[in-house]
PDB file of C-alpha atoms in Angstrom:
ATOM      1  CA  MET A   1      15.388  -8.703  13.837  1.00 52.00           C
ATOM      2  CA  ASP A   2      14.821  -9.787  10.261  1.00 80.00           C
ATOM      3  CA  LYS A   3      12.425  -7.850   8.080  1.00 92.00           C
ATOM      4  CA  PHE A   4       9.573 -10.178   7.326  1.00 95.00           C
ATOM      5  CA  ILE A   5       6.683 -10.157   4.852  1.00 98.00           C
ATOM      6  CA  PHE A   6       3.772 -12.619   4.932  1.00 98.00           C
ATOM      7  CA  LEU A   7       2.066 -13.010   1.557  1.00 98.00           C
ATOM      8  CA  ASP A   8      -1.169 -14.601   0.507  1.00 98.00           C
ATOM      9  CA  ARG A   9      -0.825 -16.703  -2.660  1.00 98.00           C
ATOM     10  CA  ASP A  10      -3.977 -16.738  -4.837  1.00 97.00           C
ATOM     11  CA  GLY A  11      -5.012 -13.227  -5.879  1.00 96.00           C
ATOM     12  CA  THR A  12      -1.814 -11.739  -4.472  1.00 97.00           C
ATOM     13  CA  ILE A  13       1.042 -13.509  -6.279  1.00 98.00           C
ATOM     14  CA  VAL A  14      -0.809 -15.608  -8.852  1.00 97.00           C
ATOM     15  CA  LYS A  15      -4.149 -15.106 -10.554  1.00 95.00           C
ATOM     16  CA  ASP A  16      -6.954 -16.563  -8.434  1.00 94.00           C
ATOM     17  CA  THR A  17      -8.928 -18.912 -10.682  1.00 90.00           C
ATOM     18  CA  HIS A  18     -10.903 -20.473  -7.811  1.00 87.00           C
ATOM     19  CA  TYR A  19      -9.344 -23.628  -6.370  1.00 94.00           C
ATOM     20  CA  LEU A  20      -6.142 -23.075  -8.293  1.00 95.00           C
ATOM     21  CA  HIS A  21      -4.055 -26.245  -8.380  1.00 96.00           C
ATOM     22  CA  LYS A  22      -3.127 -27.050 -11.984  1.00 96.00           C
ATOM     23  CA  ILE A  23       0.354 -25.949 -13.055  1.00 97.00           C
ATOM     24  CA  GLU A  24      -0.931 -25.054 -16.527  1.00 97.00           C
ATOM     25  CA  ASP A  25      -3.272 -22.512 -14.872  1.00 96.00           C
ATOM     26  CA  MET A  26      -0.429 -20.744 -13.044  1.00 98.00           C
ATOM     27  CA  GLU A  27      -0.310 -17.101 -14.061  1.00 97.00           C
ATOM     28  CA  PHE A  28       1.692 -14.557 -12.092  1.00 98.00           C
ATOM     29  CA  LEU A  29      -0.177 -11.307 -11.550  1.00 96.00           C
ATOM     30  CA  GLN A  30       0.997  -8.105 -13.184  1.00 93.00           C
ATOM     31  CA  SER A  31       4.168  -6.831 -11.491  1.00 96.00           C
ATOM     32  CA  ALA A  32       4.179  -9.752  -9.022  1.00 98.00           C
ATOM     33  CA  ILE A  33       7.683 -10.914  -9.980  1.00 98.00           C
ATOM     34  CA  GLU A  34       9.033  -7.353  -9.947  1.00 98.00           C
ATOM     35  CA  GLY A  35       7.383  -6.631  -6.598  1.00 98.00           C
ATOM     36  CA  LEU A  36       8.665  -9.830  -4.985  1.00 98.00           C
ATOM     37  CA  ARG A  37      12.137  -9.190  -6.393  1.00 97.00           C
ATOM     38  CA  GLU A  38      12.063  -5.683  -4.882  1.00 97.00           C
ATOM     39  CA  MET A  39      10.979  -7.104  -1.507  1.00 97.00           C
ATOM     40  CA  PHE A  40      13.626  -9.828  -1.520  1.00 96.00           C
ATOM     41  CA  TRP A  41      16.625  -7.983  -2.997  1.00 95.00           C
ATOM     42  CA  ASN A  42      16.178  -4.291  -2.219  1.00 93.00           C
ATOM     43  CA  LEU A  43      14.196  -4.509   1.014  1.00 95.00           C
ATOM     44  CA  ARG A  44      16.154  -7.621   2.078  1.00 94.00           C
ATOM     45  CA  ALA A  45      12.976  -9.111   3.530  1.00 96.00           C
ATOM     46  CA  THR A  46      12.326 -12.715   4.392  1.00 96.00           C
ATOM     47  CA  LEU A  47       9.226 -13.818   2.477  1.00 97.00           C
ATOM     48  CA  ALA A  48       6.708 -16.462   3.535  1.00 97.00           C
ATOM     49  CA  ILE A  49       3.397 -17.487   2.001  1.00 98.00           C
ATOM     50  CA  VAL A  50       0.324 -18.159   4.150  1.00 98.00           C
ATOM     51  CA  THR A  51      -2.612 -19.556   2.185  1.00 98.00           C
ATOM     52  CA  ASN A  52      -6.015 -21.147   2.726  1.00 98.00           C
ATOM     53  CA  GLN A  53      -6.543 -24.127   0.416  1.00 98.00           C
ATOM     54  CA  ALA A  54     -10.132 -25.246   1.043  1.00 97.00           C
ATOM     55  CA  GLY A  55     -10.151 -27.117  -2.275  1.00 97.00           C
ATOM     56  CA  ILE A  56      -8.324 -29.932  -0.482  1.00 98.00           C
ATOM     57  CA  ALA A  57     -11.083 -30.338   2.124  1.00 97.00           C
ATOM     58  CA  LYS A  58     -13.721 -30.065  -0.601  1.00 97.00           C
ATOM     59  CA  GLY A  59     -12.101 -32.868  -2.609  1.00 97.00           C
ATOM     60  CA  ILE A  60     -11.496 -30.615  -5.635  1.00 97.00           C
ATOM     61  CA  PHE A  61      -7.781 -31.395  -5.511  1.00 98.00           C
ATOM     62  CA  THR A  62      -5.419 -33.353  -3.283  1.00 98.00           C
ATOM     63  CA  GLU A  63      -2.685 -32.232  -0.944  1.00 98.00           C
ATOM     64  CA  GLN A  64      -0.261 -33.758  -3.458  1.00 98.00           C
ATOM     65  CA  ASP A  65      -1.763 -31.521  -6.190  1.00 98.00           C
ATOM     66  CA  TYR A  66      -1.281 -28.507  -3.912  1.00 98.00           C
ATOM     67  CA  HIS A  67       2.375 -29.389  -3.255  1.00 98.00           C
ATOM     68  CA  ARG A  68       3.053 -30.021  -6.948  1.00 98.00           C
ATOM     69  CA  PHE A  69       1.643 -26.596  -7.884  1.00 98.00           C
ATOM     70  CA  ASN A  70       3.319 -24.821  -4.983  1.00 98.00           C
ATOM     71  CA  ASN A  71       6.727 -26.408  -5.632  1.00 98.00           C
ATOM     72  CA  GLU A  72       6.555 -25.337  -9.290  1.00 98.00           C
ATOM     73  CA  MET A  73       5.622 -21.789  -8.294  1.00 98.00           C
ATOM     74  CA  ILE A  74       8.459 -21.630  -5.749  1.00 98.00           C
ATOM     75  CA  GLU A  75      10.894 -22.950  -8.382  1.00 98.00           C
ATOM     76  CA  ARG A  76       9.772 -20.345 -10.946  1.00 98.00           C
ATOM     77  CA  LEU A  77      10.214 -17.612  -8.359  1.00 98.00           C
ATOM     78  CA  LYS A  78      13.644 -18.986  -7.451  1.00 98.00           C
ATOM     79  CA  ASN A  79      14.601 -18.895 -11.140  1.00 98.00           C
ATOM     80  CA  ALA A  80      13.538 -15.229 -11.116  1.00 97.00           C
ATOM     81  CA  GLY A  81      15.897 -14.584  -8.192  1.00 97.00           C
ATOM     82  CA  ILE A  82      13.276 -14.669  -5.417  1.00 98.00           C
ATOM     83  CA  LEU A  83      13.523 -16.914  -2.363  1.00 97.00           C
ATOM     84  CA  ILE A  84      10.344 -17.827  -0.531  1.00 98.00           C
ATOM     85  CA  LYS A  85      11.600 -18.972   2.876  1.00 97.00           C
ATOM     86  CA  LYS A  86       8.587 -21.125   3.706  1.00 97.00           C
ATOM     87  CA  THR A  87       4.984 -21.758   2.666  1.00 98.00           C
ATOM     88  CA  TYR A  88       2.209 -22.485   5.143  1.00 98.00           C
ATOM     89  CA  PHE A  89      -1.212 -23.724   4.068  1.00 98.00           C
ATOM     90  CA  CYS A  90      -4.519 -24.645   5.645  1.00 98.00           C
ATOM     91  CA  PRO A  91      -6.192 -27.639   3.931  1.00 98.00           C
ATOM     92  CA  HIS A  92      -9.427 -27.289   5.942  1.00 97.00           C
ATOM     93  CA  HIS A  93     -12.873 -25.843   5.425  1.00 97.00           C
ATOM     94  CA  PRO A  94     -15.146 -25.331   8.464  1.00 95.00           C
ATOM     95  CA  ASP A  95     -18.243 -26.756   6.730  1.00 95.00           C
ATOM     96  CA  ILE A  96     -16.412 -29.999   5.905  1.00 95.00           C
ATOM     97  CA  THR A  97     -13.563 -30.585   8.360  1.00 95.00           C
ATOM     98  CA  GLY A  98     -14.902 -28.502  11.236  1.00 94.00           C
ATOM     99  CA  ASP A  99     -13.161 -25.662  12.984  1.00 94.00           C
ATOM    100  CA  CYS A 100      -9.376 -25.446  12.933  1.00 97.00           C
ATOM    101  CA  SER A 101      -6.751 -23.046  14.232  1.00 97.00           C
ATOM    102  CA  CYS A 102      -4.921 -22.613  10.925  1.00 97.00           C
ATOM    103  CA  ARG A 103      -7.546 -21.219   8.544  1.00 97.00           C
ATOM    104  CA  LYS A 104      -6.945 -17.510   8.067  1.00 98.00           C
ATOM    105  CA  PRO A 105      -7.761 -15.217   9.787  1.00 97.00           C
ATOM    106  CA  LYS A 106      -7.013 -17.566  12.687  1.00 97.00           C
ATOM    107  CA  PRO A 107      -3.345 -17.350  13.720  1.00 96.00           C
ATOM    108  CA  GLY A 108      -2.248 -21.009  13.698  1.00 97.00           C
ATOM    109  CA  LEU A 109      -0.069 -20.773  10.583  1.00 97.00           C
ATOM    110  CA  VAL A 110       1.648 -17.612  11.845  1.00 96.00           C
ATOM    111  CA  TYR A 111       2.302 -19.279  15.211  1.00 96.00           C
ATOM    112  CA  GLN A 112       3.942 -22.115  13.263  1.00 97.00           C
ATOM    113  CA  ALA A 113       6.062 -19.552  11.385  1.00 95.00           C
ATOM    114  CA  ILE A 114       7.099 -17.961  14.697  1.00 93.00           C
ATOM    115  CA  LYS A 115       8.219 -21.390  15.917  1.00 95.00           C
ATOM    116  CA  ASP A 116       9.981 -22.299  12.643  1.00 95.00           C
ATOM    117  CA  LEU A 117      11.573 -18.960  11.814  1.00 93.00           C
ATOM    118  CA  GLY A 118      11.861 -17.120  15.122  1.00 91.00           C
ATOM    119  CA  LEU A 119      10.193 -13.897  14.065  1.00 90.00           C
ATOM    120  CA  ASP A 120       8.141 -11.161  15.621  1.00 91.00           C
ATOM    121  CA  PRO A 121       4.874 -11.001  13.618  1.00 90.00           C
ATOM    122  CA  GLY A 122       4.154  -7.557  15.059  1.00 89.00           C
ATOM    123  CA  GLN A 123       7.178  -6.350  13.063  1.00 91.00           C
ATOM    124  CA  ALA A 124       6.087  -8.138   9.886  1.00 95.00           C
ATOM    125  CA  VAL A 125       3.948  -6.850   7.045  1.00 98.00           C
ATOM    126  CA  PHE A 126       0.945  -8.900   5.900  1.00 98.00           C
ATOM    127  CA  VAL A 127      -0.035  -8.643   2.225  1.00 98.00           C
ATOM    128  CA  GLY A 128      -3.172 -10.167   0.717  1.00 98.00           C
ATOM    129  CA  ASP A 129      -6.344  -9.618  -1.262  1.00 97.00           C
ATOM    130  CA  LYS A 130      -9.068 -10.686   1.186  1.00 96.00           C
ATOM    131  CA  ASP A 131     -10.472  -9.736   4.573  1.00 96.00           C
ATOM    132  CA  CYS A 132      -8.904 -12.796   6.193  1.00 97.00           C
ATOM    133  CA  ASP A 133      -5.385 -11.664   5.160  1.00 97.00           C
ATOM    134  CA  ILE A 134      -5.852  -8.178   6.589  1.00 97.00           C
ATOM    135  CA  GLU A 135      -7.569  -9.457   9.750  1.00 97.00           C
ATOM    136  CA  LEU A 136      -4.742 -11.941  10.373  1.00 97.00           C
ATOM    137  CA  GLY A 137      -2.101  -9.201  10.209  1.00 97.00           C
ATOM    138  CA  GLN A 138      -4.171  -6.888  12.365  1.00 97.00           C
ATOM    139  CA  SER A 139      -4.545  -9.595  15.029  1.00 96.00           C
ATOM    140  CA  PHE A 140      -0.763  -9.354  15.530  1.00 94.00           C
ATOM    141  CA  GLY A 141      -0.707  -5.548  15.459  1.00 94.00           C
ATOM    142  CA  ALA A 142       1.199  -5.619  12.162  1.00 96.00           C
ATOM    143  CA  ARG A 143       0.903  -3.324   9.166  1.00 97.00           C
ATOM    144  CA  THR A 144      -1.271  -4.714   6.397  1.00 98.00           C
ATOM    145  CA  ILE A 145      -1.477  -4.144   2.666  1.00 98.00           C
ATOM    146  CA  LEU A 146      -4.497  -5.011   0.560  1.00 98.00           C
ATOM    147  CA  ILE A 147      -3.867  -5.947  -3.059  1.00 97.00           C
ATOM    148  CA  ASP A 148      -7.046  -4.455  -4.501  1.00 93.00           C
ATOM    149  CA  ASN A 149      -7.573  -6.674  -7.534  1.00 81.00           C
ATOM    150  CA  GLY A 150     -11.319  -6.010  -7.704  1.00 79.00           C
ATOM    151  CA  GLN A 151     -12.116  -9.687  -7.228  1.00 77.00           C
ATOM    152  CA  TYR A 152     -13.520  -9.450  -3.690  1.00 81.00           C
ATOM    153  CA  GLU A 153     -15.411  -6.945  -1.611  1.00 87.00           C
ATOM    154  CA  VAL A 154     -13.137  -6.238   1.333  1.00 90.00           C
ATOM    155  CA  LYS A 155     -14.594  -4.788   4.517  1.00 94.00           C
ATOM    156  CA  ALA A 156     -11.415  -4.855   6.619  1.00 94.00           C
ATOM    157  CA  ILE A 157      -9.453  -1.615   6.614  1.00 96.00           C
ATOM    158  CA  PRO A 158      -5.786  -2.244   5.753  1.00 97.00           C
ATOM    159  CA  THR A 159      -2.898   0.061   6.594  1.00 98.00           C
ATOM    160  CA  ALA A 160      -2.478   0.569   2.826  1.00 98.00           C
ATOM    161  CA  ARG A 161      -4.364  -0.362  -0.338  1.00 97.00           C
ATOM    162  CA  VAL A 162      -2.421  -0.953  -3.589  1.00 97.00           C
ATOM    163  CA  LYS A 163      -2.951  -2.363  -7.078  1.00 96.00           C
ATOM    164  CA  ASP A 164      -0.057  -4.880  -7.110  1.00 97.00           C
ATOM    165  CA  LEU A 165       3.015  -6.242  -5.342  1.00 98.00           C
ATOM    166  CA  LEU A 166       5.351  -3.696  -6.906  1.00 98.00           C
ATOM    167  CA  GLU A 167       3.323  -0.865  -5.401  1.00 98.00           C
ATOM    168  CA  ALA A 168       3.241  -2.820  -2.106  1.00 98.00           C
ATOM    169  CA  ALA A 169       7.054  -3.009  -2.139  1.00 98.00           C
ATOM    170  CA  GLN A 170       7.267   0.775  -2.576  1.00 97.00           C
ATOM    171  CA  ILE A 171       4.930   1.323   0.401  1.00 98.00           C
ATOM    172  CA  ILE A 172       6.971  -1.065   2.582  1.00 98.00           C
ATOM    173  CA  LYS A 173      10.177   0.665   1.472  1.00 96.00           C
ATOM    174  CA  ASN A 174       8.761   3.955   2.817  1.00 96.00           C
ATOM    175  CA  TRP A 175       7.587   2.343   6.051  1.00 96.00           C
ATOM    176  CA  TRP A 176      11.001   0.815   6.654  1.00 95.00           C
ATOM    177  CA  GLY A 177      12.812   4.037   5.752  1.00 93.00           C
ATOM    178  CA  ILE A 178      14.814   2.510   2.923  1.00 89.00           C
ATOM    179  CA  VAL A 179      16.108   4.920   0.296  1.00 76.00           C
TER     180      VAL A 179
END
């Protein structure tokens, strides 16, 4: 079974500037590249991004804007030696589009990943900066890591709480018994 890590995007990998969609606003968080590189190369984990993008439903940006930003981010990570296997996003917001099965913490995007990638989410690690990221991982019985960036009050109790992705990689390394 492949080692698998689900990552939130905004506030976990890149700075969350609220409805982030402009390439010129892309700013990788401190140690994000190093942490992702550690996860990909040293932990040999498959990485996937799962992100809520309510700005699409709210008309702040388009799905095309999202893809443009995301493709640039994926390319920059690839140039840094990091492969993101797949990105899953929810373009909905319950107040505008109604209820959906893909908005975190609901499991729709992870079910899609299971179908696409053939993984066991209970064996994965979920990393994010909000309650919905931790709750999603917990719903599968997986270990969860909160990136505590001070931006949000988080009530969910993660398996571990860290300051950045590099520290998250070190925690996962210990969990997986990698020396």
